[in-house]
PDB file of C-alpha atoms in Angstrom:
ATOM      1  CA  MET A   1      58.843-108.077-125.231  1.00 44.00           C
ATOM      2  CA  LEU A   2      59.876-105.893-128.168  1.00 47.00           C
ATOM      3  CA  SER A   3      63.014-104.763-126.380  1.00 52.00           C
ATOM      4  CA  VAL A   4      64.062-108.392-125.877  1.00 47.00           C
ATOM      5  CA  VAL A   5      63.589-109.222-129.565  1.00 44.00           C
ATOM      6  CA  ALA A   6      65.446-106.086-130.689  1.00 45.00           C
ATOM      7  CA  ARG A   7      68.472-107.030-128.590  1.00 52.00           C
ATOM      8  CA  ALA A   8      68.763-110.525-130.113  1.00 49.00           C
ATOM      9  CA  GLY A   9      71.860-110.716-132.294  1.00 52.00           C
ATOM     10  CA  THR A  10      70.397-112.993-134.988  1.00 55.00           C
ATOM     11  CA  VAL A  11      67.181-111.024-135.501  1.00 51.00           C
ATOM     12  CA  SER A  12      68.634-107.548-135.250  1.00 49.00           C
ATOM     13  CA  PRO A  13      70.063-107.348-138.842  1.00 51.00           C
ATOM     14  CA  TYR A  14      66.693-108.299-140.309  1.00 49.00           C
ATOM     15  CA  LEU A  15      64.892-105.745-138.194  1.00 47.00           C
ATOM     16  CA  ARG A  16      67.246-103.043-139.394  1.00 47.00           C
ATOM     17  CA  ALA A  17      66.644-104.082-143.006  1.00 44.00           C
ATOM     18  CA  ALA A  18      62.888-103.844-142.496  1.00 42.00           C
ATOM     19  CA  CYS A  19      63.028-100.214-141.341  1.00 41.00           C
ATOM     20  CA  LEU A  20      61.856 -97.431-143.659  1.00 43.00           C
ATOM     21  CA  ALA A  21      64.356 -94.905-144.927  1.00 43.00           C
ATOM     22  CA  VAL A  22      62.775 -91.458-144.515  1.00 44.00           C
ATOM     23  CA  ALA A  23      63.987 -87.970-145.237  1.00 42.00           C
ATOM     24  CA  GLY A  24      66.117 -86.305-142.581  1.00 43.00           C
ATOM     25  CA  PRO A  25      67.968 -83.024-142.058  1.00 43.00           C
ATOM     26  CA  LEU A  26      71.292 -84.393-143.393  1.00 42.00           C
ATOM     27  CA  SER A  27      72.593 -84.256-146.943  1.00 44.00           C
ATOM     28  CA  ALA A  28      71.962 -87.168-149.297  1.00 45.00           C
ATOM     29  CA  VAL A  29      74.523 -89.942-149.176  1.00 45.00           C
ATOM     30  CA  SER A  30      73.985 -90.865-152.850  1.00 45.00           C
ATOM     31  CA  PRO A  31      71.358 -90.131-155.485  1.00 50.00           C
ATOM     32  CA  ALA A  32      68.184 -92.155-155.341  1.00 48.00           C
ATOM     33  CA  ALA A  33      67.887 -95.178-157.632  1.00 50.00           C
ATOM     34  CA  VAL A  34      64.728 -96.421-159.274  1.00 50.00           C
ATOM     35  CA  VAL A  35      64.568-100.240-159.584  1.00 50.00           C
ATOM     36  CA  LYS A  36      62.415-101.751-162.326  1.00 54.00           C
ATOM     37  CA  LYS A  37      62.623-105.369-161.163  1.00 53.00           C
ATOM     38  CA  ASP A  38      59.950-107.012-159.097  1.00 54.00           C
ATOM     39  CA  THR A  39      62.444-108.458-156.635  1.00 54.00           C
ATOM     40  CA  VAL A  40      65.026-106.414-154.754  1.00 50.00           C
ATOM     41  CA  LEU A  41      67.957-108.206-153.184  1.00 52.00           C
ATOM     42  CA  LEU A  42      69.185-106.494-150.064  1.00 50.00           C
ATOM     43  CA  ASP A  43      72.269-107.213-148.090  1.00 53.00           C
ATOM     44  CA  ALA A  44      71.461-106.993-144.416  1.00 50.00           C
ATOM     45  CA  ASN A  45      75.085-106.179-143.599  1.00 53.00           C
ATOM     46  CA  LYS A  46      75.137-103.049-145.780  1.00 50.00           C
ATOM     47  CA  PRO A  47      73.308 -99.858-144.943  1.00 47.00           C
ATOM     48  CA  LEU A  48      70.391 -98.875-147.125  1.00 48.00           C
ATOM     49  CA  LEU A  49      70.621 -95.845-149.391  1.00 48.00           C
ATOM     50  CA  CYS A  50      68.377 -93.027-148.330  1.00 48.00           C
ATOM     51  CA  GLY A  51      67.364 -89.815-149.973  1.00 46.00           C
ATOM     52  CA  HIS A  52      66.892 -86.407-148.431  1.00 44.00           C
ATOM     53  CA  CYS A  53      64.611 -83.443-148.248  1.00 45.00           C
ATOM     54  CA  ALA A  54      62.698 -81.520-150.889  1.00 43.00           C
ATOM     55  CA  ARG A  55      65.678 -79.404-151.981  1.00 44.00           C
ATOM     56  CA  THR A  56      67.910 -82.365-152.881  1.00 46.00           C
ATOM     57  CA  GLY A  57      65.558 -84.597-154.806  1.00 47.00           C
ATOM     58  CA  PRO A  58      63.361 -87.649-154.252  1.00 47.00           C
ATOM     59  CA  THR A  59      63.562 -89.846-151.210  1.00 48.00           C
ATOM     60  CA  VAL A  60      63.688 -93.653-151.231  1.00 49.00           C
ATOM     61  CA  SER A  61      61.738 -96.005-148.999  1.00 48.00           C
ATOM     62  CA  SER A  62      62.552 -99.748-149.026  1.00 48.00           C
ATOM     63  CA  ARG A  63      61.439-102.844-147.205  1.00 48.00           C
ATOM     64  CA  LEU A  64      62.916-106.294-147.101  1.00 49.00           C
ATOM     65  CA  ASN A  65      62.197-108.240-150.340  1.00 49.00           C
ATOM     66  CA  ALA A  66      59.970-105.456-151.681  1.00 48.00           C
ATOM     67  CA  VAL A  67      60.108-103.034-154.579  1.00 50.00           C
ATOM     68  CA  ALA A  68      61.765 -99.722-153.760  1.00 52.00           C
ATOM     69  CA  GLY A  69      59.519 -96.729-154.105  1.00 57.00           C
ATOM     70  CA  VAL A  70      60.465 -93.226-155.169  1.00 57.00           C
ATOM     71  CA  ARG A  71      58.746 -90.342-153.377  1.00 59.00           C
ATOM     72  CA  PHE A  72      59.082 -86.968-155.036  1.00 61.00           C
ATOM     73  CA  ALA A  73      59.168 -83.893-152.794  1.00 65.00           C
ATOM     74  CA  HIS A  74      57.464 -81.190-154.926  1.00 66.00           C
ATOM     75  CA  THR A  75      60.535 -79.016-155.259  1.00 70.00           C
ATOM     76  CA  ASP A  76      58.780 -76.789-157.820  1.00 72.00           C
ATOM     77  CA  ILE A  77      56.808 -74.931-155.115  1.00 76.00           C
ATOM     78  CA  ARG A  78      57.899 -71.285-155.001  1.00 80.00           C
ATOM     79  CA  VAL A  79      58.304 -69.683-151.601  1.00 80.00           C
ATOM     80  CA  PRO A  80      56.906 -66.099-151.482  1.00 83.00           C
ATOM     81  CA  ASP A  81      59.489 -63.341-151.316  1.00 83.00           C
ATOM     82  CA  PHE A  82      58.839 -60.901-148.490  1.00 82.00           C
ATOM     83  CA  SER A  83      61.963 -58.819-149.007  1.00 82.00           C
ATOM     84  CA  VAL A  84      59.837 -55.875-150.143  1.00 83.00           C
ATOM     85  CA  TYR A  85      58.437 -55.558-146.648  1.00 81.00           C
ATOM     86  CA  ARG A  86      61.789 -55.781-144.903  1.00 80.00           C
ATOM     87  CA  ARG A  87      63.917 -52.829-143.999  1.00 79.00           C
ATOM     88  CA  PRO A  88      67.109 -52.346-146.000  1.00 81.00           C
ATOM     89  CA  GLU A  89      69.210 -52.475-142.820  1.00 79.00           C
ATOM     90  CA  VAL A  90      68.299 -56.111-142.190  1.00 81.00           C
ATOM     91  CA  MET A  91      68.396 -57.419-145.765  1.00 81.00           C
ATOM     92  CA  ASP A  92      71.947 -58.661-145.543  1.00 79.00           C
ATOM     93  CA  PRO A  93      71.991 -62.049-143.713  1.00 77.00           C
ATOM     94  CA  LYS A  94      75.681 -61.650-142.917  1.00 79.00           C
ATOM     95  CA  LYS A  95      75.184 -58.327-141.142  1.00 79.00           C
ATOM     96  CA  SER A  96      74.101 -58.168-137.519  1.00 80.00           C
ATOM     97  CA  ALA A  97      70.704 -56.569-136.952  1.00 77.00           C
ATOM     98  CA  GLN A  98      71.949 -55.024-133.710  1.00 80.00           C
ATOM     99  CA  ASP A  99      74.079 -52.527-135.632  1.00 77.00           C
ATOM    100  CA  SER A 100      70.968 -50.753-136.931  1.00 78.00           C
ATOM    101  CA  GLY A 101      68.816 -51.353-133.858  1.00 78.00           C
ATOM    102  CA  ASP A 102      69.008 -47.771-132.541  1.00 80.00           C
ATOM    103  CA  ALA A 103      68.033 -46.223-135.863  1.00 78.00           C
ATOM    104  CA  ARG A 104      65.094 -48.594-136.240  1.00 79.00           C
ATOM    105  CA  LYS A 105      63.943 -47.878-132.699  1.00 84.00           C
ATOM    106  CA  VAL A 106      64.015 -44.130-133.342  1.00 84.00           C
ATOM    107  CA  PHE A 107      61.840 -44.595-136.415  1.00 82.00           C
ATOM    108  CA  SER A 108      59.413 -46.810-134.502  1.00 85.00           C
ATOM    109  CA  TYR A 109      59.181 -44.348-131.613  1.00 89.00           C
ATOM    110  CA  LEU A 110      58.637 -41.466-134.025  1.00 89.00           C
ATOM    111  CA  MET A 111      55.818 -43.222-135.818  1.00 90.00           C
ATOM    112  CA  THR A 112      54.214 -44.315-132.546  1.00 92.00           C
ATOM    113  CA  GLY A 113      54.409 -40.813-131.073  1.00 92.00           C
ATOM    114  CA  SER A 114      53.015 -39.197-134.210  1.00 93.00           C
ATOM    115  CA  THR A 115      50.135 -41.653-134.310  1.00 94.00           C
ATOM    116  CA  ALA A 116      49.374 -41.028-130.632  1.00 94.00           C
ATOM    117  CA  VAL A 117      49.353 -37.240-131.110  1.00 94.00           C
ATOM    118  CA  LEU A 118      47.057 -37.482-134.124  1.00 94.00           C
ATOM    119  CA  GLY A 119      44.764 -39.869-132.253  1.00 94.00           C
ATOM    120  CA  VAL A 120      44.491 -37.551-129.244  1.00 94.00           C
ATOM    121  CA  TYR A 121      43.810 -34.552-131.482  1.00 94.00           C
ATOM    122  CA  ALA A 122      41.122 -36.458-133.383  1.00 94.00           C
ATOM    123  CA  ALA A 123      39.497 -37.604-130.139  1.00 93.00           C
ATOM    124  CA  LYS A 124      39.568 -34.039-128.781  1.00 93.00           C
ATOM    125  CA  THR A 125      37.939 -32.729-131.954  1.00 92.00           C
ATOM    126  CA  VAL A 126      35.198 -35.356-131.852  1.00 91.00           C
ATOM    127  CA  VAL A 127      34.456 -34.715-128.181  1.00 90.00           C
ATOM    128  CA  THR A 128      34.437 -30.930-128.703  1.00 90.00           C
ATOM    129  CA  GLN A 129      32.059 -31.177-131.642  1.00 88.00           C
ATOM    130  CA  PHE A 130      29.825 -33.580-129.721  1.00 87.00           C
ATOM    131  CA  ILE A 131      29.625 -31.315-126.674  1.00 86.00           C
ATOM    132  CA  SER A 132      29.103 -28.225-128.847  1.00 82.00           C
ATOM    133  CA  SER A 133      26.148 -29.895-130.522  1.00 81.00           C
ATOM    134  CA  MET A 134      24.446 -30.208-127.125  1.00 81.00           C
ATOM    135  CA  SER A 135      25.088 -26.600-126.043  1.00 78.00           C
ATOM    136  CA  ALA A 136      22.361 -23.994-126.117  1.00 74.00           C
ATOM    137  CA  SER A 137      21.687 -22.159-129.362  1.00 74.00           C
ATOM    138  CA  ALA A 138      21.921 -18.398-129.802  1.00 74.00           C
ATOM    139  CA  ASP A 139      18.185 -17.801-129.314  1.00 72.00           C
ATOM    140  CA  VAL A 140      18.186 -19.840-126.098  1.00 72.00           C
ATOM    141  CA  LEU A 141      21.201 -17.949-124.780  1.00 71.00           C
ATOM    142  CA  ALA A 142      19.455 -14.672-125.580  1.00 69.00           C
ATOM    143  CA  LEU A 143      16.535 -15.693-123.344  1.00 73.00           C
ATOM    144  CA  SER A 144      18.859 -16.770-120.535  1.00 79.00           C
ATOM    145  CA  LYS A 145      19.550 -13.160-119.563  1.00 86.00           C
ATOM    146  CA  ILE A 146      17.307 -10.240-118.862  1.00 88.00           C
ATOM    147  CA  GLU A 147      18.221  -6.568-118.624  1.00 90.00           C
ATOM    148  CA  ILE A 148      16.152  -4.447-116.267  1.00 89.00           C
ATOM    149  CA  LYS A 149      16.054  -0.666-116.014  1.00 91.00           C
ATOM    150  CA  LEU A 150      16.057   0.132-112.317  1.00 89.00           C
ATOM    151  CA  SER A 151      14.824   3.675-112.801  1.00 88.00           C
ATOM    152  CA  VAL A 152      11.286   2.397-113.491  1.00 90.00           C
ATOM    153  CA  ILE A 153      10.976   0.830-110.014  1.00 90.00           C
ATOM    154  CA  PRO A 154      10.048   3.375-107.319  1.00 90.00           C
ATOM    155  CA  GLU A 155      11.442   3.134-103.807  1.00 90.00           C
ATOM    156  CA  GLY A 156       9.558   0.756-101.543  1.00 88.00           C
ATOM    157  CA  LYS A 157       7.948  -1.102-104.441  1.00 90.00           C
ATOM    158  CA  ASN A 158       8.447  -4.518-106.006  1.00 91.00           C
ATOM    159  CA  MET A 159       8.151  -5.403-109.684  1.00 91.00           C
ATOM    160  CA  THR A 160       7.775  -8.834-111.228  1.00 91.00           C
ATOM    161  CA  PHE A 161       9.497  -9.878-114.457  1.00 91.00           C
ATOM    162  CA  LYS A 162       9.442 -13.133-116.392  1.00 89.00           C
ATOM    163  CA  TRP A 163      12.879 -14.779-116.585  1.00 88.00           C
ATOM    164  CA  ARG A 164      13.486 -18.329-117.877  1.00 85.00           C
ATOM    165  CA  GLY A 165       9.814 -19.108-117.400  1.00 85.00           C
ATOM    166  CA  LYS A 166       9.858 -18.067-113.739  1.00 89.00           C
ATOM    167  CA  PRO A 167       8.722 -14.905-111.936  1.00 92.00           C
ATOM    168  CA  LEU A 168      11.584 -12.628-110.927  1.00 92.00           C
ATOM    169  CA  PHE A 169      11.109 -10.208-108.030  1.00 93.00           C
ATOM    170  CA  VAL A 170      13.088  -6.943-108.071  1.00 93.00           C
ATOM    171  CA  ARG A 171      12.524  -4.858-104.925  1.00 92.00           C
ATOM    172  CA  HIS A 172      13.669  -1.296-104.337  1.00 93.00           C
ATOM    173  CA  ARG A 173      14.073  -1.144-100.571  1.00 92.00           C
ATOM    174  CA  THR A 174      13.836   1.891 -98.339  1.00 91.00           C
ATOM    175  CA  GLU A 175      16.459   2.843 -95.774  1.00 91.00           C
ATOM    176  CA  LYS A 176      14.193   1.572 -92.987  1.00 91.00           C
ATOM    177  CA  GLU A 177      13.883  -1.860 -94.636  1.00 91.00           C
ATOM    178  CA  ILE A 178      17.639  -2.053 -95.139  1.00 91.00           C
ATOM    179  CA  ALA A 179      18.309  -1.297 -91.462  1.00 91.00           C
ATOM    180  CA  THR A 180      15.611  -3.704 -90.272  1.00 90.00           C
ATOM    181  CA  GLU A 181      16.855  -6.650 -92.300  1.00 90.00           C
ATOM    182  CA  ALA A 182      20.491  -6.005 -91.380  1.00 89.00           C
ATOM    183  CA  SER A 183      19.695  -6.141 -87.654  1.00 90.00           C
ATOM    184  CA  VAL A 184      17.928  -9.513 -87.692  1.00 90.00           C
ATOM    185  CA  ASN A 185      19.418 -12.099 -85.325  1.00 90.00           C
ATOM    186  CA  LEU A 186      20.577 -15.075 -87.426  1.00 90.00           C
ATOM    187  CA  SER A 187      19.756 -17.528 -84.643  1.00 89.00           C
ATOM    188  CA  GLU A 188      16.061 -16.754 -85.164  1.00 88.00           C
ATOM    189  CA  LEU A 189      16.153 -17.778 -88.823  1.00 91.00           C
ATOM    190  CA  ARG A 190      15.238 -21.212 -90.128  1.00 91.00           C
ATOM    191  CA  ASP A 191      17.687 -20.815 -93.003  1.00 91.00           C
ATOM    192  CA  PRO A 192      20.382 -18.532 -91.465  1.00 92.00           C
ATOM    193  CA  GLN A 193      21.762 -16.046 -93.962  1.00 91.00           C
ATOM    194  CA  HIS A 194      22.830 -12.463 -93.430  1.00 91.00           C
ATOM    195  CA  ASP A 195      21.230  -9.753 -95.486  1.00 90.00           C
ATOM    196  CA  LYS A 196      24.561  -8.562 -96.900  1.00 90.00           C
ATOM    197  CA  ASP A 197      25.201 -12.068 -98.248  1.00 90.00           C
ATOM    198  CA  ARG A 198      21.987 -11.937-100.302  1.00 91.00           C
ATOM    199  CA  VAL A 199      22.409  -8.540-101.937  1.00 91.00           C
ATOM    200  CA  THR A 200      25.096  -6.786-103.930  1.00 90.00           C
ATOM    201  CA  ASN A 201      23.568  -3.332-103.552  1.00 90.00           C
ATOM    202  CA  PRO A 202      21.569  -2.938-100.305  1.00 90.00           C
ATOM    203  CA  LYS A 203      18.898  -0.925-102.124  1.00 91.00           C
ATOM    204  CA  TRP A 204      18.000  -3.765-104.432  1.00 92.00           C
ATOM    205  CA  VAL A 205      16.787  -7.252-103.569  1.00 92.00           C
ATOM    206  CA  ILE A 206      16.541  -9.626-106.517  1.00 92.00           C
ATOM    207  CA  VAL A 207      15.044 -13.081-105.888  1.00 94.00           C
ATOM    208  CA  ILE A 208      13.174 -15.762-107.821  1.00 93.00           C
ATOM    209  CA  GLY A 209       9.476 -15.549-106.951  1.00 92.00           C
ATOM    210  CA  VAL A 210       8.932 -19.266-106.331  1.00 92.00           C
ATOM    211  CA  CYS A 211       8.047 -20.478-102.844  1.00 92.00           C
ATOM    212  CA  THR A 212      10.498 -23.080-101.582  1.00 92.00           C
ATOM    213  CA  HIS A 213       7.684 -25.138-100.084  1.00 91.00           C
ATOM    214  CA  LEU A 214       5.661 -26.365-103.071  1.00 89.00           C
ATOM    215  CA  GLY A 215       6.563 -23.908-105.847  1.00 89.00           C
ATOM    216  CA  CYS A 216       3.768 -21.384-105.475  1.00 90.00           C
ATOM    217  CA  VAL A 217       4.188 -17.670-106.316  1.00 92.00           C
ATOM    218  CA  PRO A 218       4.256 -15.443-103.213  1.00 92.00           C
ATOM    219  CA  ILE A 219       2.637 -12.038-103.001  1.00 90.00           C
ATOM    220  CA  ALA A 220       4.970  -9.040-102.667  1.00 90.00           C
ATOM    221  CA  ASN A 221       4.657  -6.404 -99.923  1.00 88.00           C
ATOM    222  CA  ALA A 222       2.567  -8.757 -97.805  1.00 87.00           C
ATOM    223  CA  GLY A 223       2.855 -11.021 -94.784  1.00 86.00           C
ATOM    224  CA  GLU A 224       3.774 -10.435 -91.161  1.00 90.00           C
ATOM    225  CA  TYR A 225       7.299  -9.265 -92.025  1.00 90.00           C
ATOM    226  CA  GLY A 226       6.446  -6.911 -94.886  1.00 87.00           C
ATOM    227  CA  GLY A 227       8.290  -8.864 -97.520  1.00 90.00           C
ATOM    228  CA  TYR A 228       6.565 -11.722 -99.354  1.00 93.00           C
ATOM    229  CA  TYR A 229       3.671 -13.957 -98.409  1.00 93.00           C
ATOM    230  CA  CYS A 230       2.621 -17.280 -99.977  1.00 92.00           C
ATOM    231  CA  PRO A 231      -1.186 -17.624 -99.544  1.00 90.00           C
ATOM    232  CA  CYS A 232      -1.179 -21.311-100.516  1.00 89.00           C
ATOM    233  CA  HIS A 233       0.275 -22.625 -97.245  1.00 90.00           C
ATOM    234  CA  GLY A 234       1.080 -19.502 -95.259  1.00 90.00           C
ATOM    235  CA  SER A 235       4.826 -18.995 -95.688  1.00 93.00           C
ATOM    236  CA  HIS A 236       6.068 -15.548 -94.629  1.00 93.00           C
ATOM    237  CA  TYR A 237       9.277 -13.995 -96.019  1.00 94.00           C
ATOM    238  CA  ASP A 238      10.955 -10.758 -94.963  1.00 92.00           C
ATOM    239  CA  ALA A 239      12.151  -7.927 -97.232  1.00 91.00           C
ATOM    240  CA  SER A 240      15.375  -9.876 -97.871  1.00 91.00           C
ATOM    241  CA  GLY A 241      13.507 -12.949 -99.108  1.00 91.00           C
ATOM    242  CA  ARG A 242      14.333 -15.029 -96.000  1.00 93.00           C
ATOM    243  CA  ILE A 243      11.776 -17.460 -94.604  1.00 93.00           C
ATOM    244  CA  ARG A 244      10.501 -16.321 -91.206  1.00 91.00           C
ATOM    245  CA  LYS A 245       7.301 -18.277 -90.651  1.00 91.00           C
ATOM    246  CA  GLY A 246       5.401 -21.123 -92.311  1.00 91.00           C
ATOM    247  CA  PRO A 247       6.226 -24.505 -93.855  1.00 92.00           C
ATOM    248  CA  ALA A 248       8.802 -23.297 -96.414  1.00 92.00           C
ATOM    249  CA  PRO A 249      12.219 -24.782 -95.502  1.00 93.00           C
ATOM    250  CA  LEU A 250      14.525 -22.392 -97.378  1.00 93.00           C
ATOM    251  CA  ASN A 251      14.905 -18.760 -98.330  1.00 93.00           C
ATOM    252  CA  LEU A 252      13.895 -17.501-101.763  1.00 92.00           C
ATOM    253  CA  GLU A 253      16.588 -18.250-104.314  1.00 92.00           C
ATOM    254  CA  VAL A 254      18.914 -15.442-105.337  1.00 92.00           C
ATOM    255  CA  PRO A 255      19.970 -15.672-109.020  1.00 92.00           C
ATOM    256  CA  TYR A 256      23.253 -14.451-110.436  1.00 92.00           C
ATOM    257  CA  TYR A 257      23.141 -10.805-111.475  1.00 91.00           C
ATOM    258  CA  GLU A 258      25.448  -7.872-112.016  1.00 92.00           C
ATOM    259  CA  PHE A 259      25.188  -4.106-112.269  1.00 91.00           C
ATOM    260  CA  PRO A 260      26.840  -2.708-115.420  1.00 89.00           C
ATOM    261  CA  ASP A 261      25.883   0.782-114.158  1.00 88.00           C
ATOM    262  CA  ASP A 262      23.781   2.377-111.431  1.00 84.00           C
ATOM    263  CA  GLU A 263      20.596   2.300-113.509  1.00 88.00           C
ATOM    264  CA  THR A 264      20.769  -1.188-115.018  1.00 90.00           C
ATOM    265  CA  VAL A 265      20.922  -4.738-113.741  1.00 91.00           C
ATOM    266  CA  ILE A 266      21.511  -7.865-115.855  1.00 90.00           C
ATOM    267  CA  VAL A 267      20.181 -11.123-114.424  1.00 90.00           C
ATOM    268  CA  GLY A 268      21.608 -14.423-115.702  1.00 83.00           C
TER     269      GLY A 268
END
């Protein structure tokens, strides 16, 4: 319906005169005029004067047989200047920013790389300090090792020492015991392990004196195989600390040790 009325030749000039003149992106045709009369005579055949945007002054809105109004655009508002934060290479609006693109990229890459390196170093320092705070102190490390004089243990005897809250068996074996344990058939063992794999020096057997069944302490130089015997549930170990009979599933544990000389052993 509206499209039909707008196309009518007699009504169209009046419809155009009734339209509002608003600000647009073009320059002002003529300066705005303020009318003090109550009645405004408009010629429908002439175009209305219109103002422009905030930089050119006030805009004019008019309607047919109505008083023209002046709308000011607040041109006194100051736009913040951000030129301080811009790089000197891109300050000139007439100069292409692509000419200084490589130099700006190098600076950006340098700053990014430096920040990444510093971040990784800081993270490494924090992690190192955090892990170091959880490590054992000097007094704990001192108790983690024990030094034993082998000269005090006679041949064929076993001595018990306390190490990390556990009994430690140190056995000085005879030549007969060494030969007997070396000739054992591995297929007969519940936990197959050769004697040479459990000792560094064949004369010395060093094991933790905790039964692998339920954690009892075996008796040295006892049992059917002349090694160790656990009276709690009847587990028999040979002179190499290997389980030979009873409910224990594994051999006696062999700790880490080393011989700094022929008369001393350090366990731990």
